[in-house]
PDB file of C-alpha atoms in Angstrom:
ATOM      1  CA  MET A 162     -12.309 -31.974 -32.591  1.00  0.00           C
ATOM      2  CA  GLU A 163     -11.211 -28.437 -32.979  1.00  0.00           C
ATOM      3  CA  GLU A 164      -7.880 -27.290 -31.414  1.00  0.00           C
ATOM      4  CA  ILE A 165      -7.900 -24.511 -29.007  1.00  0.00           C
ATOM      5  CA  GLU A 166      -5.349 -21.766 -29.204  1.00  0.00           C
ATOM      6  CA  THR A 167      -3.151 -21.431 -26.099  1.00  0.00           C
ATOM      7  CA  GLN A 168      -2.112 -18.193 -24.447  1.00  0.00           C
ATOM      8  CA  SER A 169       1.385 -19.171 -23.779  1.00  0.00           C
ATOM      9  CA  GLU A 170       2.716 -16.153 -25.645  1.00  0.00           C
ATOM     10  CA  ALA A 171       0.403 -13.750 -23.746  1.00  0.00           C
ATOM     11  CA  PRO A 172       2.099 -11.404 -21.221  1.00  0.00           C
ATOM     12  CA  THR A 173       1.784 -12.539 -17.686  1.00  0.00           C
ATOM     13  CA  ARG A 174       0.709 -10.409 -14.658  1.00  0.00           C
ATOM     14  CA  SER A 175       1.728 -10.530 -11.038  1.00  0.00           C
ATOM     15  CA  ARG A 176       0.541  -9.206  -7.794  1.00  0.00           C
ATOM     16  CA  THR A 177       2.538  -9.301  -4.434  1.00  0.00           C
ATOM     17  CA  VAL A 178       0.494  -9.625  -1.198  1.00  0.00           C
ATOM     18  CA  THR A 179       2.003  -8.874   2.196  1.00  0.00           C
ATOM     19  CA  TRP A 180       0.448  -9.062   5.679  1.00  0.00           C
ATOM     20  CA  THR A 181       1.228  -8.973   9.277  1.00  0.00           C
ATOM     21  CA  ASP A 182       0.624 -11.764  11.886  1.00  0.00           C
ATOM     22  CA  PRO A 183      -3.126 -12.202  12.132  1.00  0.00           C
ATOM     23  CA  LEU A 184      -2.968 -14.026  15.482  1.00  0.00           C
ATOM     24  CA  ALA A 185      -1.309 -10.934  17.017  1.00  0.00           C
ATOM     25  CA  SER A 186      -4.206  -8.726  15.786  1.00  0.00           C
ATOM     26  CA  ALA A 187      -6.788 -11.320  17.007  1.00  0.00           C
ATOM     27  CA  GLN A 188      -5.038 -11.339  20.478  1.00  0.00           C
ATOM     28  CA  LEU A 189      -5.404  -7.480  20.738  1.00  0.00           C
ATOM     29  CA  GLY A 190      -9.118  -7.940  19.549  1.00  0.00           C
ATOM     30  CA  ARG A 191      -9.878 -10.155  22.542  1.00  0.00           C
ATOM     31  CA  GLN A 192      -9.038  -7.249  24.858  1.00  0.00           C
ATOM     32  CA  MET A 193     -11.574  -4.875  23.329  1.00  0.00           C
ATOM     33  CA  SER A 194     -15.200  -4.613  22.623  1.00  0.00           C
ATOM     34  CA  GLY A 195     -16.140  -5.364  18.904  1.00  0.00           C
ATOM     35  CA  LEU A 196     -16.609  -1.673  18.139  1.00  0.00           C
ATOM     36  CA  GLU A 197     -13.373  -0.731  19.827  1.00  0.00           C
ATOM     37  CA  TYR A 198     -11.511  -3.456  17.710  1.00  0.00           C
ATOM     38  CA  LEU A 199     -13.113  -2.344  14.379  1.00  0.00           C
ATOM     39  CA  LYS A 200     -12.330   1.320  15.120  1.00  0.00           C
ATOM     40  CA  ALA A 201      -8.682   0.241  15.836  1.00  0.00           C
ATOM     41  CA  LEU A 202      -8.641  -1.557  12.479  1.00  0.00           C
ATOM     42  CA  LEU A 203      -9.980   1.511  10.773  1.00  0.00           C
ATOM     43  CA  SER A 204      -7.335   3.853  12.294  1.00  0.00           C
ATOM     44  CA  GLY A 205      -4.576   1.599  11.413  1.00  0.00           C
ATOM     45  CA  ALA A 206      -3.715   0.941  15.188  1.00  0.00           C
ATOM     46  CA  ILE A 207      -4.384  -2.794  14.356  1.00  0.00           C
ATOM     47  CA  ALA A 208      -3.122  -4.209  11.111  1.00  0.00           C
ATOM     48  CA  PRO A 209      -5.872  -5.448   8.672  1.00  0.00           C
ATOM     49  CA  PRO A 210      -6.452  -9.199   8.376  1.00  0.00           C
ATOM     50  CA  PRO A 211      -4.765 -11.082   5.430  1.00  0.00           C
ATOM     51  CA  ILE A 212      -8.055 -11.511   3.616  1.00  0.00           C
ATOM     52  CA  ALA A 213      -8.397  -7.804   3.314  1.00  0.00           C
ATOM     53  CA  GLU A 214      -4.894  -7.544   1.866  1.00  0.00           C
ATOM     54  CA  LEU A 215      -5.489 -10.475  -0.588  1.00  0.00           C
ATOM     55  CA  MET A 216      -8.770  -9.085  -1.700  1.00  0.00           C
ATOM     56  CA  GLY A 217      -7.651  -5.363  -1.881  1.00  0.00           C
ATOM     57  CA  MET A 218     -10.528  -4.351   0.350  1.00  0.00           C
ATOM     58  CA  SER A 219     -10.472  -1.938   3.298  1.00  0.00           C
ATOM     59  CA  LEU A 220     -12.706  -0.652   6.036  1.00  0.00           C
ATOM     60  CA  ALA A 221     -14.078   2.801   5.121  1.00  0.00           C
ATOM     61  CA  GLU A 222     -16.672   3.568   7.997  1.00  0.00           C
ATOM     62  CA  VAL A 223     -17.391   1.891  11.337  1.00  0.00           C
ATOM     63  CA  GLU A 224     -20.128   2.696  13.820  1.00  0.00           C
ATOM     64  CA  GLU A 225     -22.211   0.691  16.088  1.00  0.00           C
ATOM     65  CA  GLY A 226     -24.452  -1.736  14.036  1.00  0.00           C
ATOM     66  CA  ARG A 227     -23.093  -0.459  10.603  1.00  0.00           C
ATOM     67  CA  ILE A 228     -19.866  -1.108   8.779  1.00  0.00           C
ATOM     68  CA  VAL A 229     -18.629  -0.132   5.249  1.00  0.00           C
ATOM     69  CA  PHE A 230     -15.911  -1.846   3.255  1.00  0.00           C
ATOM     70  CA  VAL A 231     -14.616  -0.605  -0.107  1.00  0.00           C
ATOM     71  CA  VAL A 232     -12.912  -2.226  -2.991  1.00  0.00           C
ATOM     72  CA  GLU A 233     -12.109  -1.569  -6.611  1.00  0.00           C
ATOM     73  CA  PRO A 234     -12.927  -4.690  -8.693  1.00  0.00           C
ATOM     74  CA  ALA A 235      -9.697  -5.614 -10.715  1.00  0.00           C
ATOM     75  CA  GLU A 236      -8.477  -8.064 -13.156  1.00  0.00           C
ATOM     76  CA  TYR A 237      -6.940 -10.204 -10.287  1.00  0.00           C
ATOM     77  CA  HIS A 238     -10.514 -10.913  -9.109  1.00  0.00           C
ATOM     78  CA  TYR A 239     -11.548 -12.278 -12.486  1.00  0.00           C
ATOM     79  CA  ASN A 240     -13.052 -15.816 -12.918  1.00  0.00           C
ATOM     80  CA  PRO A 241     -12.684 -18.019 -16.180  1.00  0.00           C
ATOM     81  CA  ILE A 242     -15.814 -16.372 -17.704  1.00  0.00           C
ATOM     82  CA  GLY A 243     -14.418 -12.737 -17.712  1.00  0.00           C
ATOM     83  CA  SER A 244     -16.043 -11.058 -14.923  1.00  0.00           C
ATOM     84  CA  VAL A 245     -15.212 -10.754 -11.066  1.00  0.00           C
ATOM     85  CA  HIS A 246     -15.684 -14.036  -9.318  1.00  0.00           C
ATOM     86  CA  GLY A 247     -18.779 -14.181  -7.200  1.00  0.00           C
ATOM     87  CA  GLY A 248     -16.713 -15.031  -4.239  1.00  0.00           C
ATOM     88  CA  VAL A 249     -15.455 -11.376  -4.122  1.00  0.00           C
ATOM     89  CA  ALA A 250     -19.074 -10.163  -3.556  1.00  0.00           C
ATOM     90  CA  ALA A 251     -19.721 -13.028  -1.105  1.00  0.00           C
ATOM     91  CA  THR A 252     -16.484 -12.051   0.885  1.00  0.00           C
ATOM     92  CA  LEU A 253     -17.389  -8.417   0.912  1.00  0.00           C
ATOM     93  CA  LEU A 254     -20.893  -9.174   2.110  1.00  0.00           C
ATOM     94  CA  ASP A 255     -19.706 -11.775   4.768  1.00  0.00           C
ATOM     95  CA  SER A 256     -17.125  -9.181   5.970  1.00  0.00           C
ATOM     96  CA  ALA A 257     -19.480  -6.337   6.216  1.00  0.00           C
ATOM     97  CA  MET A 258     -22.285  -8.189   7.701  1.00  0.00           C
ATOM     98  CA  GLY A 259     -20.104 -10.074  10.173  1.00  0.00           C
ATOM     99  CA  CYS A 260     -18.479  -6.973  11.287  1.00  0.00           C
ATOM    100  CA  ALA A 261     -21.760  -5.204  11.676  1.00  0.00           C
ATOM    101  CA  VAL A 262     -22.508  -8.031  14.189  1.00  0.00           C
ATOM    102  CA  GLN A 263     -19.186  -7.626  15.753  1.00  0.00           C
ATOM    103  CA  SER A 264     -19.655  -3.932  16.208  1.00  0.00           C
ATOM    104  CA  VAL A 265     -22.559  -4.516  18.713  1.00  0.00           C
ATOM    105  CA  LEU A 266     -20.683  -7.181  20.843  1.00  0.00           C
ATOM    106  CA  PRO A 267     -19.280  -6.479  24.290  1.00  0.00           C
ATOM    107  CA  LEU A 268     -15.840  -7.508  25.479  1.00  0.00           C
ATOM    108  CA  LYS A 269     -15.094 -11.278  25.437  1.00  0.00           C
ATOM    109  CA  THR A 270     -18.070 -12.073  23.163  1.00  0.00           C
ATOM    110  CA  ALA A 271     -17.262 -13.740  19.871  1.00  0.00           C
ATOM    111  CA  TYR A 272     -19.237 -14.635  16.760  1.00  0.00           C
ATOM    112  CA  THR A 273     -19.203 -16.948  13.770  1.00  0.00           C
ATOM    113  CA  THR A 274     -21.274 -17.117  10.621  1.00  0.00           C
ATOM    114  CA  LEU A 275     -23.872 -19.802  10.613  1.00  0.00           C
ATOM    115  CA  GLU A 276     -25.562 -18.920   7.351  1.00  0.00           C
ATOM    116  CA  LEU A 277     -24.773 -16.480   4.489  1.00  0.00           C
ATOM    117  CA  LYS A 278     -27.306 -15.642   1.656  1.00  0.00           C
ATOM    118  CA  VAL A 279     -26.130 -13.761  -1.404  1.00  0.00           C
ATOM    119  CA  ASN A 280     -28.260 -12.398  -4.197  1.00  0.00           C
ATOM    120  CA  TYR A 281     -26.206 -11.423  -7.357  1.00  0.00           C
ATOM    121  CA  LEU A 282     -27.953  -8.892  -9.492  1.00  0.00           C
ATOM    122  CA  ARG A 283     -25.266  -7.739 -12.054  1.00  0.00           C
ATOM    123  CA  PRO A 284     -21.639  -8.610 -12.654  1.00  0.00           C
ATOM    124  CA  LEU A 285     -18.786  -6.748 -11.224  1.00  0.00           C
ATOM    125  CA  THR A 286     -15.917  -5.909 -13.638  1.00  0.00           C
ATOM    126  CA  SER A 287     -12.722  -4.059 -13.629  1.00  0.00           C
ATOM    127  CA  SER A 288     -14.580  -1.155 -15.334  1.00  0.00           C
ATOM    128  CA  THR A 289     -17.177  -1.049 -12.514  1.00  0.00           C
ATOM    129  CA  GLY A 290     -14.986   1.271 -10.451  1.00  0.00           C
ATOM    130  CA  PRO A 291     -14.893   1.333  -6.735  1.00  0.00           C
ATOM    131  CA  VAL A 292     -17.652  -0.393  -4.796  1.00  0.00           C
ATOM    132  CA  ARG A 293     -19.061  -0.063  -1.266  1.00  0.00           C
ATOM    133  CA  CYS A 294     -20.404  -2.881   0.817  1.00  0.00           C
ATOM    134  CA  GLU A 295     -22.485  -1.750   3.671  1.00  0.00           C
ATOM    135  CA  GLY A 296     -23.537  -4.158   6.432  1.00  0.00           C
ATOM    136  CA  ASN A 297     -26.133  -3.267   8.911  1.00  0.00           C
ATOM    137  CA  ILE A 298     -27.303  -5.169  12.048  1.00  0.00           C
ATOM    138  CA  ILE A 299     -30.846  -6.427  11.880  1.00  0.00           C
ATOM    139  CA  HIS A 300     -31.351  -8.438  15.216  1.00  0.00           C
ATOM    140  CA  GLN A 301     -29.093  -9.152  18.234  1.00  0.00           C
ATOM    141  CA  GLY A 302     -30.379 -11.754  20.599  1.00  0.00           C
ATOM    142  CA  GLY A 303     -28.733 -13.792  23.348  1.00  0.00           C
ATOM    143  CA  ARG A 304     -27.263 -16.497  21.079  1.00  0.00           C
ATOM    144  CA  ILE A 305     -28.185 -15.374  17.487  1.00  0.00           C
ATOM    145  CA  ALA A 306     -27.612 -12.126  15.461  1.00  0.00           C
ATOM    146  CA  THR A 307     -28.701 -11.185  11.922  1.00  0.00           C
ATOM    147  CA  ALA A 308     -27.425  -8.602   9.648  1.00  0.00           C
ATOM    148  CA  GLU A 309     -28.016  -7.514   6.002  1.00  0.00           C
ATOM    149  CA  GLY A 310     -25.597  -5.933   3.315  1.00  0.00           C
ATOM    150  CA  ARG A 311     -25.592  -4.305  -0.026  1.00  0.00           C
ATOM    151  CA  ILE A 312     -22.934  -3.750  -2.602  1.00  0.00           C
ATOM    152  CA  VAL A 313     -23.277  -0.480  -4.686  1.00  0.00           C
ATOM    153  CA  ASP A 314     -21.122   1.453  -7.063  1.00  0.00           C
ATOM    154  CA  ALA A 315     -20.369   5.205  -6.883  1.00  0.00           C
ATOM    155  CA  ALA A 316     -23.728   6.003  -8.561  1.00  0.00           C
ATOM    156  CA  GLY A 317     -25.711   3.944  -6.063  1.00  0.00           C
ATOM    157  CA  LYS A 318     -26.301   1.057  -8.512  1.00  0.00           C
ATOM    158  CA  LEU A 319     -26.962  -2.215  -6.544  1.00  0.00           C
ATOM    159  CA  TYR A 320     -24.730  -5.189  -7.544  1.00  0.00           C
ATOM    160  CA  ALA A 321     -25.585  -7.690  -4.914  1.00  0.00           C
ATOM    161  CA  HIS A 322     -27.156  -7.927  -1.505  1.00  0.00           C
ATOM    162  CA  GLY A 323     -27.311 -10.558   1.191  1.00  0.00           C
ATOM    163  CA  THR A 324     -28.246 -11.529   4.805  1.00  0.00           C
ATOM    164  CA  THR A 325     -26.461 -13.383   7.455  1.00  0.00           C
ATOM    165  CA  THR A 326     -27.185 -15.338  10.537  1.00  0.00           C
ATOM    166  CA  CYS A 327     -24.319 -15.407  13.212  1.00  0.00           C
ATOM    167  CA  MET A 328     -23.961 -17.400  16.323  1.00  0.00           C
ATOM    168  CA  LEU A 329     -22.842 -15.380  19.425  1.00  0.00           C
ATOM    169  CA  MET A 330     -20.516 -16.987  21.838  1.00  0.00           C
ATOM    170  CA  ARG A 331     -20.668 -15.294  25.325  1.00  0.00           C
ATOM    171  CA  PRO A 332     -18.274 -15.864  28.113  1.00  0.00           C
ATOM    172  CA  GLN A 333     -19.447 -18.603  30.590  1.00  0.00           C
ATOM    173  CA  SER A 334     -20.379 -17.144  33.959  1.00  0.00           C
TER     174      SER A 334
END
């Protein structure tokens, strides 16, 4: 059996992630419509959730039924095979599509993802440059909403796309 060289001599890297209390932001969100909440996140009036800080992603555009997140794929997103982990694309798509659903919800209506479908077309790498993930509402019903999303680079090249189904939880009357 061949011995494998170790990387114990390789320089290490580090990244520090800080965030604010996510429950405080969630409490504020319960006092607003989905669109109001997302606009408050975009403006910085409400702190971003920890997942956004961890992944290095941020809201770039917010309108009713349409959301855009941006991220620059980096080495800290890498998996063991030398490219950005597919979970980064899945997280971007889940966030953008879920927030597209959230953007059409009235006060006191919540949602949760029931199903997420991701299609990976090409790998993201640290040399890809910034990517945008746009989520758009497809359908909003009484209990179910659906949305679609796309991840593209600065030139418009498509890296992944997906769909989601969300359950809506409306207040009891």
